[in-house]
JSON list of C-alpha atoms and ligand atoms in Angstrom, two decimals:
[
{"chain": "Q", "resi": 1496, "resn": "MET", "atom": "CA", "xyz": [-3.91, -19.38, 1.04]},
{"chain": "Q", "resi": 1497, "resn": "ALA", "atom": "CA", "xyz": [-5.85, -16.49, -0.49]},
{"chain": "Q", "resi": 1498, "resn": "ALA", "atom": "CA", "xyz": [-4.46, -14.11, -3.08]},
{"chain": "Q", "resi": 1499, "resn": "VAL", "atom": "CA", "xyz": [-4.18, -10.33, -2.92]},
{"chain": "Q", "resi": 1500, "resn": "CYS", "atom": "CA", "xyz": [-7.32, -9.96, -5.11]},
{"chain": "Q", "resi": 1501, "resn": "GLU", "atom": "CA", "xyz": [-9.39, -11.30, -2.17]},
{"chain": "Q", "resi": 1502, "resn": "VAL", "atom": "CA", "xyz": [-8.19, -8.39, -0.06]},
{"chain": "Q", "resi": 1503, "resn": "LEU", "atom": "CA", "xyz": [-9.10, -5.94, -2.85]},
{"chain": "Q", "resi": 1504, "resn": "LYS", "atom": "CA", "xyz": [-12.60, -7.43, -3.06]},
{"chain": "Q", "resi": 1505, "resn": "GLU", "atom": "CA", "xyz": [-13.17, -6.22, 0.51]},
{"chain": "Q", "resi": 1506, "resn": "LYS", "atom": "CA", "xyz": [-11.12, -3.05, 0.41]},
{"chain": "Q", "resi": 1507, "resn": "GLY", "atom": "CA", "xyz": [-12.05, -1.82, -3.05]},
{"chain": "Q", "resi": 1508, "resn": "ASN", "atom": "CA", "xyz": [-9.99, -0.76, -6.04]},
{"chain": "Q", "resi": 1509, "resn": "GLU", "atom": "CA", "xyz": [-9.54, 2.91, -5.28]},
{"chain": "Q", "resi": 1510, "resn": "VAL", "atom": "CA", "xyz": [-5.98, 4.20, -5.66]},
{"chain": "Q", "resi": 1511, "resn": "ILE", "atom": "CA", "xyz": [-5.19, 7.74, -4.54]},
{"chain": "Q", "resi": 1512, "resn": "GLY", "atom": "CA", "xyz": [-2.76, 9.34, -6.96]},
{"chain": "Q", "resi": 1513, "resn": "VAL", "atom": "CA", "xyz": [-1.10, 12.65, -7.81]},
{"chain": "Q", "resi": 1514, "resn": "GLY", "atom": "CA", "xyz": [0.78, 14.05, -10.80]},
{"chain": "Q", "resi": 1515, "resn": "PRO", "atom": "CA", "xyz": [4.60, 14.32, -10.62]},
{"chain": "Q", "resi": 1516, "resn": "THR", "atom": "CA", "xyz": [4.65, 18.13, -10.42]},
{"chain": "Q", "resi": 1517, "resn": "THR", "atom": "CA", "xyz": [2.18, 18.31, -7.52]},
{"chain": "Q", "resi": 1518, "resn": "PRO", "atom": "CA", "xyz": [3.68, 20.21, -4.56]},
{"chain": "Q", "resi": 1519, "resn": "VAL", "atom": "CA", "xyz": [4.39, 17.92, -1.60]},
{"chain": "Q", "resi": 1520, "resn": "TYR", "atom": "CA", "xyz": [2.11, 20.09, 0.57]},
{"chain": "Q", "resi": 1521, "resn": "GLU", "atom": "CA", "xyz": [-0.89, 19.26, -1.66]},
{"chain": "Q", "resi": 1522, "resn": "ALA", "atom": "CA", "xyz": [0.11, 15.60, -1.67]},
{"chain": "Q", "resi": 1523, "resn": "ILE", "atom": "CA", "xyz": [0.10, 15.53, 2.15]},
{"chain": "Q", "resi": 1524, "resn": "GLU", "atom": "CA", "xyz": [-3.28, 17.27, 2.23]},
{"chain": "Q", "resi": 1525, "resn": "LYS", "atom": "CA", "xyz": [-4.59, 14.50, -0.03]},
{"chain": "Q", "resi": 1526, "resn": "MET", "atom": "CA", "xyz": [-3.12, 11.78, 2.20]},
{"chain": "Q", "resi": 1527, "resn": "VAL", "atom": "CA", "xyz": [-4.78, 13.31, 5.26]},
{"chain": "Q", "resi": 1528, "resn": "GLU", "atom": "CA", "xyz": [-8.10, 13.78, 3.44]},
{"chain": "Q", "resi": 1529, "resn": "HIS", "atom": "CA", "xyz": [-8.16, 10.13, 2.34]},
{"chain": "Q", "resi": 1530, "resn": "ASN", "atom": "CA", "xyz": [-6.56, 8.79, 5.53]},
{"chain": "Q", "resi": 1531, "resn": "CYS", "atom": "CA", "xyz": [-3.85, 6.89, 3.62]},
{"chain": "Q", "resi": 1532, "resn": "GLY", "atom": "CA", "xyz": [-0.09, 6.59, 4.09]},
{"chain": "Q", "resi": 1533, "resn": "SER", "atom": "CA", "xyz": [0.97, 6.55, 0.45]},
{"chain": "Q", "resi": 1534, "resn": "LEU", "atom": "CA", "xyz": [0.20, 8.13, -2.91]},
{"chain": "Q", "resi": 1535, "resn": "LEU", "atom": "CA", "xyz": [0.99, 6.77, -6.32]},
{"chain": "Q", "resi": 1536, "resn": "VAL", "atom": "CA", "xyz": [2.59, 9.27, -8.67]},
{"chain": "Q", "resi": 1537, "resn": "MET", "atom": "CA", "xyz": [0.86, 8.79, -12.01]},
{"chain": "Q", "resi": 1538, "resn": "GLU", "atom": "CA", "xyz": [1.40, 10.11, -15.52]},
{"chain": "Q", "resi": 1539, "resn": "ASP", "atom": "CA", "xyz": [-1.70, 9.24, -17.51]},
{"chain": "Q", "resi": 1540, "resn": "ASP", "atom": "CA", "xyz": [-2.06, 5.51, -16.79]},
{"chain": "Q", "resi": 1541, "resn": "ASP", "atom": "CA", "xyz": [1.61, 4.93, -15.98]},
{"chain": "Q", "resi": 1542, "resn": "ILE", "atom": "CA", "xyz": [2.94, 4.52, -12.44]},
{"chain": "Q", "resi": 1543, "resn": "THR", "atom": "CA", "xyz": [5.90, 6.91, -12.22]},
{"chain": "Q", "resi": 1544, "resn": "GLY", "atom": "CA", "xyz": [6.65, 6.62, -8.52]},
{"chain": "Q", "resi": 1545, "resn": "ILE", "atom": "CA", "xyz": [5.35, 6.30, -4.98]},
{"chain": "Q", "resi": 1546, "resn": "PHE", "atom": "CA", "xyz": [5.38, 8.85, -2.17]},
{"chain": "Q", "resi": 1547, "resn": "THR", "atom": "CA", "xyz": [4.77, 7.75, 1.42]},
{"chain": "Q", "resi": 1548, "resn": "GLU", "atom": "CA", "xyz": [4.73, 9.33, 4.89]},
{"chain": "Q", "resi": 1549, "resn": "ARG", "atom": "CA", "xyz": [8.26, 8.01, 5.36]},
{"chain": "Q", "resi": 1550, "resn": "ASP", "atom": "CA", "xyz": [9.49, 9.98, 2.32]},
{"chain": "Q", "resi": 1551, "resn": "TYR", "atom": "CA", "xyz": [8.12, 13.12, 3.92]},
{"chain": "Q", "resi": 1552, "resn": "LEU", "atom": "CA", "xyz": [10.01, 12.46, 7.14]},
{"chain": "Q", "resi": 1553, "resn": "ARG", "atom": "CA", "xyz": [13.28, 11.49, 5.46]},
{"chain": "Q", "resi": 1554, "resn": "LYS", "atom": "CA", "xyz": [13.40, 13.79, 2.47]},
{"chain": "Q", "resi": 1555, "resn": "ILE", "atom": "CA", "xyz": [11.44, 16.88, 3.50]},
{"chain": "Q", "resi": 1556, "resn": "ALA", "atom": "CA", "xyz": [11.42, 17.24, 7.29]},
{"chain": "Q", "resi": 1557, "resn": "LEU", "atom": "CA", "xyz": [14.99, 16.03, 7.88]},
{"chain": "Q", "resi": 1558, "resn": "GLN", "atom": "CA", "xyz": [16.60, 17.62, 4.83]},
{"chain": "Q", "resi": 1559, "resn": "GLY", "atom": "CA", "xyz": [15.32, 21.15, 5.40]},
{"chain": "Q", "resi": 1560, "resn": "ARG", "atom": "CA", "xyz": [13.19, 21.21, 2.24]},
{"chain": "Q", "resi": 1561, "resn": "THR", "atom": "CA", "xyz": [9.80, 22.90, 2.28]},
{"chain": "Q", "resi": 1562, "resn": "SER", "atom": "CA", "xyz": [6.69, 21.04, 1.22]},
{"chain": "Q", "resi": 1563, "resn": "HIS", "atom": "CA", "xyz": [5.34, 24.09, -0.66]},
{"chain": "Q", "resi": 1564, "resn": "ASP", "atom": "CA", "xyz": [8.44, 24.43, -2.86]},
{"chain": "Q", "resi": 1565, "resn": "THR", "atom": "CA", "xyz": [9.17, 20.76, -3.53]},
{"chain": "Q", "resi": 1566, "resn": "ALA", "atom": "CA", "xyz": [7.42, 18.73, -6.22]},
{"chain": "Q", "resi": 1567, "resn": "VAL", "atom": "CA", "xyz": [6.48, 15.14, -5.43]},
{"chain": "Q", "resi": 1568, "resn": "GLN", "atom": "CA", "xyz": [8.71, 13.88, -8.27]},
{"chain": "Q", "resi": 1569, "resn": "GLU", "atom": "CA", "xyz": [11.79, 15.23, -6.40]},
{"chain": "Q", "resi": 1570, "resn": "VAL", "atom": "CA", "xyz": [11.17, 13.03, -3.37]},
{"chain": "Q", "resi": 1571, "resn": "MET", "atom": "CA", "xyz": [9.20, 10.03, -4.65]},
{"chain": "Q", "resi": 1572, "resn": "THR", "atom": "CA", "xyz": [10.68, 6.52, -5.00]},
{"chain": "Q", "resi": 1573, "resn": "SER", "atom": "CA", "xyz": [11.01, 5.05, -8.47]},
{"chain": "Q", "resi": 1574, "resn": "PRO", "atom": "CA", "xyz": [10.76, 2.42, -9.89]},
{"chain": "Q", "resi": 1575, "resn": "VAL", "atom": "CA", "xyz": [7.79, 1.10, -7.96]},
{"chain": "Q", "resi": 1576, "resn": "VAL", "atom": "CA", "xyz": [7.60, -2.53, -6.82]},
{"chain": "Q", "resi": 1577, "resn": "VAL", "atom": "CA", "xyz": [4.20, -4.04, -7.71]},
{"chain": "Q", "resi": 1578, "resn": "CYS", "atom": "CA", "xyz": [2.51, -7.42, -7.32]},
{"chain": "Q", "resi": 1579, "resn": "GLU", "atom": "CA", "xyz": [-0.03, -9.29, -9.43]},
{"chain": "Q", "resi": 1580, "resn": "SER", "atom": "CA", "xyz": [-3.62, -9.65, -8.23]},
{"chain": "Q", "resi": 1581, "resn": "GLY", "atom": "CA", "xyz": [-3.03, -13.42, -8.11]},
{"chain": "Q", "resi": 1582, "resn": "THR", "atom": "CA", "xyz": [0.01, -13.10, -5.81]},
{"chain": "Q", "resi": 1583, "resn": "GLU", "atom": "CA", "xyz": [-0.54, -15.01, -2.57]},
{"chain": "Q", "resi": 1584, "resn": "ILE", "atom": "CA", "xyz": [-0.88, -12.88, 0.54]},
{"chain": "Q", "resi": 1585, "resn": "ASP", "atom": "CA", "xyz": [2.16, -14.50, 2.22]},
{"chain": "Q", "resi": 1586, "resn": "GLU", "atom": "CA", "xyz": [4.28, -13.82, -0.86]},
{"chain": "Q", "resi": 1587, "resn": "ALA", "atom": "CA", "xyz": [3.18, -10.17, -0.94]},
{"chain": "Q", "resi": 1588, "resn": "LEU", "atom": "CA", "xyz": [4.02, -9.87, 2.78]},
{"chain": "Q", "resi": 1589, "resn": "ALA", "atom": "CA", "xyz": [7.46, -11.39, 2.10]},
{"chain": "Q", "resi": 1590, "resn": "MET", "atom": "CA", "xyz": [8.06, -8.88, -0.74]},
{"chain": "Q", "resi": 1591, "resn": "MET", "atom": "CA", "xyz": [7.21, -6.04, 1.64]},
{"chain": "Q", "resi": 1592, "resn": "THR", "atom": "CA", "xyz": [9.35, -7.25, 4.54]},
{"chain": "Q", "resi": 1593, "resn": "ASP", "atom": "CA", "xyz": [12.33, -8.08, 2.28]},
{"chain": "Q", "resi": 1594, "resn": "ARG", "atom": "CA", "xyz": [12.27, -4.60, 0.73]},
{"chain": "Q", "resi": 1595, "resn": "ARG", "atom": "CA", "xyz": [11.17, -2.78, 3.91]},
{"chain": "Q", "resi": 1596, "resn": "ILE", "atom": "CA", "xyz": [8.14, -1.25, 2.22]},
{"chain": "Q", "resi": 1597, "resn": "ARG", "atom": "CA", "xyz": [4.58, -1.10, 3.52]},
{"chain": "Q", "resi": 1598, "resn": "HIS", "atom": "CA", "xyz": [2.66, -0.40, 0.31]},
{"chain": "Q", "resi": 1599, "resn": "LEU", "atom": "CA", "xyz": [2.23, -2.54, -2.79]},
{"chain": "Q", "resi": 1600, "resn": "PRO", "atom": "CA", "xyz": [0.28, -1.50, -5.90]},
{"chain": "Q", "resi": 1601, "resn": "VAL", "atom": "CA", "xyz": [-1.57, -4.40, -7.51]},
{"chain": "Q", "resi": 1602, "resn": "VAL", "atom": "CA", "xyz": [-1.62, -4.95, -11.28]},
{"chain": "Q", "resi": 1603, "resn": "GLU", "atom": "CA", "xyz": [-3.53, -7.26, -13.60]},
{"chain": "Q", "resi": 1604, "resn": "GLU", "atom": "CA", "xyz": [-2.01, -7.72, -17.07]},
{"chain": "Q", "resi": 1605, "resn": "GLY", "atom": "CA", "xyz": [-0.03, -4.55, -16.54]},
{"chain": "Q", "resi": 1606, "resn": "ARG", "atom": "CA", "xyz": [-3.09, -2.51, -15.51]},
{"chain": "Q", "resi": 1607, "resn": "LEU", "atom": "CA", "xyz": [-3.29, -0.96, -12.04]},
{"chain": "Q", "resi": 1608, "resn": "VAL", "atom": "CA", "xyz": [-6.23, -2.48, -10.12]},
{"chain": "Q", "resi": 1609, "resn": "GLY", "atom": "CA", "xyz": [-5.58, -1.36, -6.53]},
{"chain": "Q", "resi": 1610, "resn": "ILE", "atom": "CA", "xyz": [-3.06, -0.97, -3.73]},
{"chain": "Q", "resi": 1611, "resn": "VAL", "atom": "CA", "xyz": [-2.60, -2.91, -0.49]},
{"chain": "Q", "resi": 1612, "resn": "SER", "atom": "CA", "xyz": [-0.75, -1.93, 2.66]},
{"chain": "Q", "resi": 1613, "resn": "ILE", "atom": "CA", "xyz": [0.97, -4.29, 5.07]},
{"chain": "Q", "resi": 1614, "resn": "GLY", "atom": "CA", "xyz": [-1.86, -3.45, 7.50]},
{"chain": "Q", "resi": 1615, "resn": "ASP", "atom": "CA", "xyz": [-4.54, -4.58, 5.01]},
{"chain": "Q", "resi": 1616, "resn": "LEU", "atom": "CA", "xyz": [-2.79, -7.93, 4.52]},
{"chain": "Q", "resi": 1617, "resn": "VAL", "atom": "CA", "xyz": [-2.14, -8.59, 8.21]},
{"chain": "Q", "resi": 1618, "resn": "LYS", "atom": "CA", "xyz": [-5.76, -7.68, 9.04]},
{"chain": "Q", "resi": 1619, "resn": "TYR", "atom": "CA", "xyz": [-7.09, -10.10, 6.39]},
{"chain": "Q", "resi": 1620, "resn": "LYS", "atom": "CA", "xyz": [-4.79, -12.91, 7.52]},
{"chain": "Q", "resi": 1621, "resn": "THR", "atom": "CA", "xyz": [-5.59, -12.45, 11.20]},
{"chain": "Q", "resi": 1622, "resn": "ARG", "atom": "CA", "xyz": [-9.33, -12.58, 10.53]},
{"chain": "Q", "resi": 1623, "resn": "GLU", "atom": "CA", "xyz": [-8.95, -15.70, 8.41]},
{"chain": "Q", "resi": 1624, "resn": "GLN", "atom": "CA", "xyz": [-6.93, -17.40, 11.17]},
{"chain": "Q", "resi": 1625, "resn": "GLU", "atom": "CA", "xyz": [-9.47, -16.41, 13.85]},
{"chain": "Q", "resi": 1626, "resn": "PHE", "atom": "CA", "xyz": [-12.24, -17.87, 11.71]},
{"chain": "Q", "resi": 1627, "resn": "ARG", "atom": "CA", "xyz": [-10.27, -21.11, 11.32]},
{"chain": "Q", "resi": 1628, "resn": "ILE", "atom": "CA", "xyz": [-9.56, -21.36, 15.08]},
{"chain": "Q", "resi": 1629, "resn": "GLY", "atom": "CA", "xyz": [-13.27, -20.78, 15.83]},
{"chain": "Q", "resi": 1630, "resn": "TYR", "atom": "CA", "xyz": [-14.25, -23.49, 13.40]},
{"chain": "Q", "resi": 1631, "resn": "LEU", "atom": "CA", "xyz": [-11.75, -25.95, 14.91]},
{"chain": "Q", "resi": 1632, "resn": "GLU", "atom": "CA", "xyz": [-12.89, -25.11, 18.47]},
{"chain": "Q", "resi": 1633, "resn": "ASP", "atom": "CA", "xyz": [-16.49, -25.77, 17.46]},
{"chain": "Q", "resi": 1634, "resn": "TYR", "atom": "CA", "xyz": [-15.42, -29.03, 15.88]},
{"chain": "Q", "resi": 1635, "resn": "ILE", "atom": "CA", "xyz": [-13.62, -30.31, 18.99]},
{"chain": "Q", "resi": 1636, "resn": "GLY", "atom": "CA", "xyz": [-16.37, -28.91, 21.26]},
{"chain": "Q", "resi": 1637, "resn": "ALA", "atom": "CA", "xyz": [-14.09, -26.50, 23.07]},
{"chain": "Q", "resi": 1638, "resn": "ARG", "atom": "CA", "xyz": [-16.69, -23.71, 23.18]},
{"chain": "F", "resi": 583, "resn": "AMP", "atom": "P1", "xyz": [6.74, 2.73, 3.36]},
{"chain": "F", "resi": 583, "resn": "AMP", "atom": "O1", "xyz": [7.27, 1.82, 4.42]},
{"chain": "F", "resi": 583, "resn": "AMP", "atom": "O2", "xyz": [5.75, 2.04, 2.43]},
{"chain": "F", "resi": 583, "resn": "AMP", "atom": "O3", "xyz": [6.24, 4.03, 3.91]},
{"chain": "F", "resi": 583, "resn": "AMP", "atom": "O4", "xyz": [7.95, 3.08, 2.39]},
{"chain": "F", "resi": 583, "resn": "AMP", "atom": "C1", "xyz": [9.31, 3.14, 2.77]},
{"chain": "F", "resi": 583, "resn": "AMP", "atom": "C2", "xyz": [10.14, 3.61, 1.56]},
{"chain": "F", "resi": 583, "resn": "AMP", "atom": "O5", "xyz": [9.96, 2.71, 0.46]},
{"chain": "F", "resi": 583, "resn": "AMP", "atom": "C3", "xyz": [9.71, 4.99, 1.03]},
{"chain": "F", "resi": 583, "resn": "AMP", "atom": "O6", "xyz": [10.87, 5.63, 0.52]},
{"chain": "F", "resi": 583, "resn": "AMP", "atom": "C4", "xyz": [8.75, 4.66, -0.10]},
{"chain": "F", "resi": 583, "resn": "AMP", "atom": "O7", "xyz": [8.71, 5.64, -1.14]},
{"chain": "F", "resi": 583, "resn": "AMP", "atom": "C5", "xyz": [9.32, 3.36, -0.64]},
{"chain": "F", "resi": 583, "resn": "AMP", "atom": "N1", "xyz": [8.26, 2.49, -1.13]},
{"chain": "F", "resi": 583, "resn": "AMP", "atom": "C6", "xyz": [7.09, 2.18, -0.52]},
{"chain": "F", "resi": 583, "resn": "AMP", "atom": "N2", "xyz": [6.37, 1.33, -1.24]},
{"chain": "F", "resi": 583, "resn": "AMP", "atom": "C7", "xyz": [7.08, 1.10, -2.37]},
{"chain": "F", "resi": 583, "resn": "AMP", "atom": "C8", "xyz": [6.87, 0.31, -3.55]},
{"chain": "F", "resi": 583, "resn": "AMP", "atom": "N3", "xyz": [5.80, -0.44, -3.70]},
{"chain": "F", "resi": 583, "resn": "AMP", "atom": "N4", "xyz": [7.84, 0.34, -4.51]},
{"chain": "F", "resi": 583, "resn": "AMP", "atom": "C9", "xyz": [8.97, 1.08, -4.36]},
{"chain": "F", "resi": 583, "resn": "AMP", "atom": "N5", "xyz": [9.22, 1.83, -3.29]},
{"chain": "F", "resi": 583, "resn": "AMP", "atom": "C10", "xyz": [8.30, 1.85, -2.30]}
]
């Protein structure tokens, strides 16, 4: 089974981040601009927290806060669960399902090297399985 670094090879190493005092409104604008469902909250090179679409729904929309007057650090989740780039895809998926999270930053010797979503991992796995089925069908002459 492949490791998370294989997914990053295809997806790239870009991580969209914001500072802790960024207003939630600006954070959402950034998520929309980059078409992503989470932002890492960074202070220099340190991961301080994570803010996802779900945090907006639970902690802004439902709690009567306004996104202009709330800083990301007030509604982010901390500490952040991360995985190593050598973590197997199935293990990363298990970490996500156990903790009910859909985003996992990836580190290598403590350094941030990317982020994967549950969608990225499922997509990679599905493609790998389709490839394997095709190969086996060719082998047994089924197509
Ligand atoms: P998600 O399903 O990824 O949108 O996240 C659901 C909740 O878990 C939100 O409150 C997120 O801030 C939090 N969360 C998401 N990913 C992580 C992570 N890697 N570490 C810690 N909390 C997270």
